[in-house]
Amino acid sequence: MKRSSSVIRAAVLAAAAVALAAGCDPGQGATTGAGGGAPSASASASAPAAVPSGKPAGTPTDDAKPSSPAPAPSASSAEPTATATPSPSPSAKVLMAEGAKSARVRELQARLRQAGVFGRAPTGFYGSITTAAVRAFQKKHGLPATGSVDQTTWDRLVAGTHRPTAAELTPPTTNALGKPDPRCLTGRVLCVSKESRTLAWMIDGKVVSAMDVRFGSENTPTREGTFRVEWKARDWTSTIYHTPMPYSMFFSRGQAVHYSPDFAARGYAGASHGCVNVRDRAKLARVFDQVKVGDKVVVH
């Protein structure tokens, strides 16, 4: 009877071992592949090894023991490590930029002219043309083409040029004179060219003085043709626009050659109301003293 009980107990233990080997433990259920098909490789790999000889049936080995669940990855390990991005270096300090007006800007323009990127005479005003010239110099020398002058740009420009002479800083005219109109070759003439944007004070075909000029806009154009100086006024204020017009030489129904503070400050960014604007006050003052009422004016 005792022998029968031992046999029955051994059979029960063997059945329990078989159940464990089949993965029926609720905590170690079988895992299927995608779509619920055959068990995945991880499930089959976790099956317990055969019971070694010498141990009672149903005694689980070390391999058969359920493995401890892997610790959940921490937040830092679950996400890829971010690559540190270097913060941008602070921009270089700007020494000169568009809108500036100074003697140093005049030197800048003279040096840019020596470098072959500025085709005008210095004015001391940093406008769009100077910006484009600085940008061209920077591109030529492999520098960031910002159009403004920082210390690196200035040092490179100074190293490649010489200190401007007085003649280079204040040449006769910014714009090159074009071929004079045939009507300007005889007598005393204020010869005004819209093409070259210049005024040449000429006597018997010889240029006595030359200067840059600016004209009216499309809505208020400067009239073209041959005229005479009708009257002059050293100090005059426009009765229509109430703006100063020093050294006015009137030649056509209110249109005159005169000094323009706006032209001196803004250059060709603006326009007149039909007059011929001059930005070099000192030069115009000398011409004003020479021109007489009745002298010819040619606008072409």
Coordinates of C-alpha atoms in Angstrom, one line a residue:
M1 CA 0.0 0.0 0.0
K2 CA 2.9 2.3 0.9
R3 CA 4.6 1.4 -2.4
S4 CA 1.4 2.4 -4.3
S5 CA 1.3 5.8 -2.6
S6 CA 5.0 6.4 -3.5
V7 CA 4.3 5.6 -7.1
I8 CA 1.2 7.9 -7.2
R9 CA 3.3 10.8 -5.6
A10 CA 6.1 10.3 -8.1
A11 CA 3.6 10.5 -11.0
V12 CA 2.1 13.7 -9.7
L13 CA 5.5 15.3 -9.4
A14 CA 6.4 14.2 -12.9
A15 CA 3.2 15.8 -14.3
A16 CA 4.0 19.1 -12.6
A17 CA 7.5 19.1 -14.1
V18 CA 6.0 18.6 -17.6
A19 CA 3.6 21.5 -17.0
L20 CA 6.5 23.8 -16.0
A21 CA 8.5 22.8 -19.1
A22 CA 5.6 23.7 -21.4
G23 CA 5.5 27.3 -20.2
C24 CA 2.1 27.2 -18.5
D25 CA 3.3 29.4 -15.6
P26 CA 1.0 32.6 -15.8
G27 CA 4.1 34.7 -15.4
Q28 CA 6.1 33.0 -18.2
G29 CA 3.5 32.5 -20.9
A30 CA 4.6 31.5 -24.4
T31 CA 5.2 34.4 -26.7
T32 CA 4.1 34.3 -30.3
G33 CA 5.6 36.0 -33.3
A34 CA 4.0 38.8 -35.2
G35 CA 0.4 38.0 -36.2
G36 CA 0.1 35.3 -33.5
G37 CA 2.0 32.6 -35.5
A38 CA 4.8 30.3 -34.3
P39 CA 6.5 31.1 -31.0
S40 CA 9.3 33.6 -31.3
A41 CA 12.9 32.7 -30.9
S42 CA 13.0 34.3 -27.5
A43 CA 10.3 31.9 -26.2
S44 CA 12.0 28.8 -27.5
A45 CA 15.3 29.9 -26.2
S46 CA 13.9 30.2 -22.6
A47 CA 12.8 26.6 -22.4
P48 CA 14.4 24.9 -19.4
A49 CA 17.2 22.4 -20.0
A50 CA 16.7 18.7 -19.4
V51 CA 16.9 17.5 -15.7
P52 CA 20.4 16.2 -15.0
S53 CA 20.8 12.6 -13.9
G54 CA 21.1 12.1 -10.1
K55 CA 18.3 14.5 -9.1
P56 CA 14.8 13.5 -8.4
A57 CA 12.3 14.0 -11.2
G58 CA 10.6 17.3 -11.0
T59 CA 13.4 19.1 -9.3
P60 CA 14.0 22.3 -11.3
T61 CA 17.6 23.1 -12.2
D62 CA 19.2 26.5 -12.1
D63 CA 18.5 26.9 -15.8
A64 CA 14.9 26.1 -15.2
K65 CA 14.4 28.8 -12.7
P66 CA 12.5 31.8 -14.0
S67 CA 15.0 34.6 -14.7
S68 CA 14.6 37.9 -13.0
P69 CA 12.8 40.4 -15.2
A70 CA 15.2 42.8 -16.9
P71 CA 15.2 46.3 -15.2
A72 CA 13.3 48.9 -17.1
P73 CA 15.6 51.2 -18.9
S74 CA 16.1 54.6 -17.3
A75 CA 14.9 57.7 -19.0
S76 CA 18.5 58.6 -19.8
S77 CA 19.4 55.2 -21.3
A78 CA 16.0 54.9 -23.2
E79 CA 16.7 58.0 -25.3
P80 CA 19.7 58.5 -27.6
T81 CA 22.4 60.7 -26.1
A82 CA 22.1 64.2 -27.6
T83 CA 25.2 65.5 -29.3
A84 CA 26.3 68.8 -27.7
T85 CA 25.9 71.6 -30.2
P86 CA 28.5 74.4 -29.8
S87 CA 26.9 77.7 -29.3
P88 CA 27.6 80.2 -32.1
S89 CA 30.4 82.6 -31.5
P90 CA 29.4 86.2 -30.9
S91 CA 29.4 88.2 -34.1
A92 CA 32.4 90.4 -34.7
K93 CA 32.1 94.0 -33.6
V94 CA 31.0 96.3 -36.5
L95 CA 33.3 99.3 -37.0
M96 CA 31.4 100.9 -39.9
A97 CA 28.1 100.1 -41.6
E98 CA 25.5 101.5 -44.0
G99 CA 24.3 104.9 -42.8
A100 CA 27.5 106.0 -41.2
K101 CA 29.1 109.3 -42.2
S102 CA 32.6 110.3 -41.1
A103 CA 36.2 110.9 -42.1
R104 CA 36.9 107.3 -41.4
V105 CA 34.3 106.3 -44.0
R106 CA 36.0 108.6 -46.5
E107 CA 39.3 106.7 -45.8
L108 CA 37.5 103.4 -46.2
Q109 CA 36.2 104.4 -49.6
A110 CA 39.6 105.6 -50.7
R111 CA 41.2 102.3 -49.7
L112 CA 38.4 100.3 -51.4
R113 CA 39.1 102.4 -54.5
Q114 CA 42.8 101.4 -54.3
A115 CA 41.7 97.7 -53.9
G116 CA 39.7 98.0 -57.2
V117 CA 36.2 97.5 -55.8
F118 CA 35.0 101.1 -55.4
G119 CA 34.7 103.0 -58.7
R120 CA 33.9 106.4 -57.2
A121 CA 35.7 109.1 -55.3
P122 CA 35.2 109.1 -51.5
T123 CA 32.2 111.0 -50.1
G124 CA 32.4 110.1 -46.4
F125 CA 28.9 108.6 -46.6
Y126 CA 28.4 104.9 -46.2
G127 CA 25.6 104.1 -48.6
S128 CA 24.5 101.1 -50.7
I129 CA 27.4 101.5 -53.1
T130 CA 29.9 101.4 -50.3
T131 CA 28.1 98.3 -48.8
A132 CA 28.4 96.5 -52.2
A133 CA 32.1 97.4 -52.4
V134 CA 32.8 96.1 -49.0
R135 CA 31.0 92.9 -49.8
A136 CA 33.0 92.5 -53.0
F137 CA 36.2 93.0 -51.1
Q138 CA 35.2 90.4 -48.4
K139 CA 34.3 87.8 -51.0
K140 CA 37.6 88.4 -52.8
H141 CA 39.5 87.7 -49.6
G142 CA 37.4 84.8 -48.3
L143 CA 35.8 86.8 -45.5
P144 CA 32.1 86.7 -44.5
A145 CA 30.4 88.9 -47.0
T146 CA 28.4 91.0 -44.6
G147 CA 28.8 94.4 -46.3
S148 CA 29.8 96.0 -43.0
V149 CA 33.3 96.5 -41.8
D150 CA 34.6 94.6 -38.8
Q151 CA 38.1 94.5 -37.4
T152 CA 39.2 91.6 -39.6
T153 CA 38.0 93.3 -42.8
W154 CA 39.6 96.6 -41.8
D155 CA 42.9 95.0 -41.0
R156 CA 42.9 93.1 -44.3
L157 CA 42.1 96.3 -46.2
V158 CA 44.8 98.3 -44.4
A159 CA 47.4 95.6 -45.0
G160 CA 46.7 95.6 -48.8
T161 CA 46.5 99.4 -49.3
H162 CA 48.5 102.5 -48.5
R163 CA 47.4 105.5 -46.5
P164 CA 45.3 107.7 -48.8
T165 CA 46.7 111.0 -49.9
A166 CA 44.8 114.2 -49.8
A167 CA 44.1 114.0 -53.5
E168 CA 42.7 110.4 -53.1
L169 CA 40.5 111.5 -50.2
T170 CA 39.0 114.5 -52.0
P171 CA 39.4 114.0 -55.8
P172 CA 37.9 116.5 -58.3
T173 CA 34.7 114.5 -58.8
T174 CA 33.1 111.3 -57.8
N175 CA 31.7 110.4 -61.2
A176 CA 33.9 110.4 -64.3
L177 CA 33.0 113.1 -66.8
G178 CA 31.6 111.9 -70.1
K179 CA 32.3 113.3 -73.5
P180 CA 30.9 116.9 -73.5
D181 CA 28.0 117.7 -75.6
P182 CA 29.0 119.8 -78.7
R183 CA 26.9 122.7 -77.4
C184 CA 29.3 122.9 -74.4
L185 CA 32.4 123.4 -76.5
T186 CA 32.1 127.1 -77.1
G187 CA 31.7 130.0 -74.7
R188 CA 30.9 130.0 -70.9
V189 CA 28.8 127.0 -70.2
L190 CA 27.4 125.0 -67.2
C191 CA 27.4 121.6 -69.0
V192 CA 25.1 119.1 -67.2
S193 CA 25.2 115.5 -68.2
K194 CA 22.4 113.2 -67.1
E195 CA 24.3 110.1 -68.3
S196 CA 27.4 110.7 -66.2
R197 CA 25.6 112.6 -63.5
T198 CA 28.1 115.5 -63.6
L199 CA 28.2 119.2 -64.1
A200 CA 31.2 120.7 -65.8
W201 CA 31.9 124.4 -65.7
M202 CA 33.5 125.0 -69.1
I203 CA 35.1 128.0 -70.8
D204 CA 35.8 127.7 -74.5
G205 CA 35.8 123.9 -74.4
K206 CA 38.0 123.6 -71.3
V207 CA 36.8 122.1 -68.1
V208 CA 37.4 124.6 -65.2
S209 CA 35.6 122.6 -62.5
A210 CA 33.5 119.5 -62.3
M211 CA 31.2 118.1 -59.7
D212 CA 28.5 115.4 -59.1
V213 CA 24.9 116.3 -59.6
R214 CA 21.5 114.8 -59.0
F215 CA 18.3 115.3 -60.9
G216 CA 14.5 115.3 -60.5
S217 CA 12.4 112.2 -60.2
E218 CA 10.1 110.8 -63.0
N219 CA 7.3 112.9 -61.6
T220 CA 9.4 116.1 -61.4
P221 CA 12.0 115.7 -64.2
T222 CA 14.8 118.1 -64.8
R223 CA 14.2 119.7 -68.2
E224 CA 16.7 119.1 -71.0
G225 CA 17.9 121.6 -73.6
T226 CA 19.9 124.8 -73.9
F227 CA 19.1 127.6 -71.4
R228 CA 20.7 130.8 -69.9
V229 CA 21.3 131.7 -66.3
E230 CA 18.3 134.0 -65.6
W231 CA 19.3 135.1 -62.1
K232 CA 21.3 134.0 -59.1
A233 CA 20.8 133.9 -55.3
R234 CA 23.6 133.0 -52.8
D235 CA 21.0 132.3 -50.0
W236 CA 17.6 131.1 -51.2
T237 CA 14.8 129.1 -49.7
S238 CA 12.3 127.4 -52.0
T239 CA 8.9 129.2 -51.9
I240 CA 7.2 126.0 -52.8
Y241 CA 8.9 123.3 -50.7
H242 CA 10.4 125.6 -48.1
T243 CA 13.9 124.0 -48.3
P244 CA 17.2 125.7 -48.4
M245 CA 18.8 126.2 -51.9
P246 CA 22.2 127.9 -51.3
Y247 CA 24.1 129.1 -54.4
S248 CA 21.1 128.9 -56.7
M249 CA 21.6 129.7 -60.4
F250 CA 18.1 129.6 -62.0
F251 CA 17.9 128.6 -65.7
S252 CA 14.4 127.4 -66.5
R253 CA 11.2 128.5 -64.8
G254 CA 12.2 127.9 -61.2
Q255 CA 14.7 125.1 -61.9
A256 CA 18.2 125.9 -60.7
V257 CA 21.6 124.5 -60.1
H258 CA 22.1 124.7 -56.3
Y259 CA 23.7 123.0 -53.3
S260 CA 21.6 120.3 -51.7
P261 CA 22.2 119.2 -48.1
D262 CA 20.0 116.2 -48.8
F263 CA 22.2 115.1 -51.7
A264 CA 25.2 115.5 -49.5
A265 CA 23.7 113.3 -46.9
R266 CA 21.9 110.6 -48.8
G267 CA 23.5 110.6 -52.2
Y268 CA 21.5 109.1 -55.0
A269 CA 19.0 107.5 -52.7
G270 CA 16.8 110.6 -53.2
A271 CA 16.0 113.0 -56.0
S272 CA 15.2 116.7 -56.5
H273 CA 12.0 118.4 -57.5
G274 CA 13.5 119.2 -60.9
C275 CA 16.6 121.2 -59.9
V276 CA 20.2 120.2 -60.5
N277 CA 21.5 119.3 -57.0
V278 CA 25.2 119.6 -56.1
R279 CA 26.7 118.0 -53.0
D280 CA 30.1 119.7 -52.9
R281 CA 29.2 123.1 -51.3
A282 CA 32.7 124.5 -51.4
K283 CA 33.3 123.7 -55.1
L284 CA 29.9 125.1 -56.1
A285 CA 30.5 128.3 -54.1
R286 CA 33.6 128.9 -56.2
V287 CA 31.8 128.3 -59.4
F288 CA 28.9 130.5 -58.3
D289 CA 31.3 133.4 -58.0
Q290 CA 32.5 132.9 -61.6
V291 CA 29.2 132.3 -63.4
K292 CA 27.4 135.4 -64.7
V293 CA 23.8 136.0 -65.5
G294 CA 23.4 135.2 -69.2
D295 CA 25.9 132.3 -69.2
K296 CA 24.8 129.2 -71.1
V297 CA 23.4 126.1 -69.4
V298 CA 23.2 122.9 -71.4
V299 CA 21.3 119.9 -69.9
H300 CA 21.6 116.7 -71.9

